Amino acid sequence: MTDPNRQDWVEDLKTEVSGMAKDGMHHPSTKPVLTGAAIGAVAGLLVPPVSWPLGLAAGAGIALYNRIKK
């Protein structure tokens, strides 16, 4: 059985990512997601078991999730 709330979240994610890809830096979500990626990369450098690419991906994912959740 499919949860309608999950489908809304997935559609919002698709819309947001495609909008960021089309509009680039002019899209309102691009700068917060890039900022989250940068913060995650720095955190990944500071925490020994985590590398900067993993921190970058996690930071971008968290920032994107926070943009979609609103």
Short mmCIF file of C-alpha atoms in Angstrom, two decimals:
data_model
loop_
_atom_site.label_atom_id
_atom_site.label_comp_id
_atom_site.label_asym_id
_atom_site.label_seq_id
_atom_site.Cartn_x
_atom_site.Cartn_y
_atom_site.Cartn_z
CA MET A 1 0.00 0.00 0.00
CA THR A 2 1.37 3.39 -0.94
CA ASP A 3 1.42 6.22 1.57
CA PRO A 4 0.13 9.46 -0.02
CA ASN A 5 2.39 11.57 2.22
CA ARG A 6 5.44 9.72 0.92
CA GLN A 7 4.40 10.37 -2.66
CA ASP A 8 4.00 14.08 -1.92
CA TRP A 9 7.49 14.15 -0.42
CA VAL A 10 8.99 12.37 -3.43
CA GLU A 11 7.21 14.70 -5.85
CA ASP A 12 8.42 17.73 -3.88
CA LEU A 13 11.96 16.35 -4.01
CA LYS A 14 11.77 15.83 -7.78
CA THR A 15 10.38 19.32 -8.30
CA GLU A 16 13.01 20.93 -6.09
CA VAL A 17 15.98 19.10 -7.64
CA SER A 18 14.82 19.68 -11.21
CA GLY A 19 14.21 23.36 -10.41
CA MET A 20 17.72 23.68 -8.98
CA ALA A 21 19.15 21.96 -12.06
CA LYS A 22 17.27 24.25 -14.45
CA ASP A 23 17.65 27.57 -12.62
CA GLY A 24 21.10 27.04 -11.12
CA MET A 25 22.09 29.71 -8.62
CA HIS A 26 18.88 31.66 -9.29
CA HIS A 27 16.75 28.96 -7.62
CA PRO A 28 15.93 29.78 -3.97
CA SER A 29 17.03 26.34 -2.73
CA THR A 30 20.44 26.24 -4.38
CA LYS A 31 22.33 28.48 -1.96
CA PRO A 32 21.04 26.83 1.26
CA VAL A 33 21.80 23.37 -0.13
CA LEU A 34 25.33 24.41 -1.18
CA THR A 35 25.86 25.97 2.25
CA GLY A 36 24.74 22.74 3.90
CA ALA A 37 27.11 20.79 1.66
CA ALA A 38 30.02 23.04 2.62
CA ILE A 39 29.24 22.74 6.33
CA GLY A 40 28.98 18.97 5.98
CA ALA A 41 32.31 18.79 4.14
CA VAL A 42 34.05 20.78 6.89
CA ALA A 43 32.45 18.57 9.54
CA GLY A 44 33.63 15.53 7.59
CA LEU A 45 37.19 16.85 7.69
CA LEU A 46 37.03 17.41 11.44
CA VAL A 47 35.57 14.00 12.35
CA PRO A 48 38.20 11.31 11.64
CA PRO A 49 35.97 8.34 10.69
CA VAL A 50 33.98 10.48 8.24
CA SER A 51 35.53 11.73 5.02
CA TRP A 52 34.70 15.07 3.41
CA PRO A 53 32.70 13.57 0.48
CA LEU A 54 30.42 11.75 2.90
CA GLY A 55 30.04 14.91 4.98
CA LEU A 56 29.33 16.93 1.82
CA ALA A 57 26.60 14.52 0.72
CA ALA A 58 25.08 14.37 4.20
CA GLY A 59 25.11 18.15 4.59
CA ALA A 60 23.49 18.68 1.19
CA GLY A 61 20.90 16.00 1.94
CA ILE A 62 19.98 17.50 5.28
CA ALA A 63 19.69 20.99 3.83
CA LEU A 64 17.55 19.74 0.94
CA TYR A 65 15.32 17.80 3.33
CA ASN A 66 14.84 20.90 5.48
CA ARG A 67 13.88 22.94 2.38
CA ILE A 68 11.32 20.33 1.27
CA LYS A 69 9.91 19.77 4.74
CA LYS A 70 8.75 23.40 5.01
#
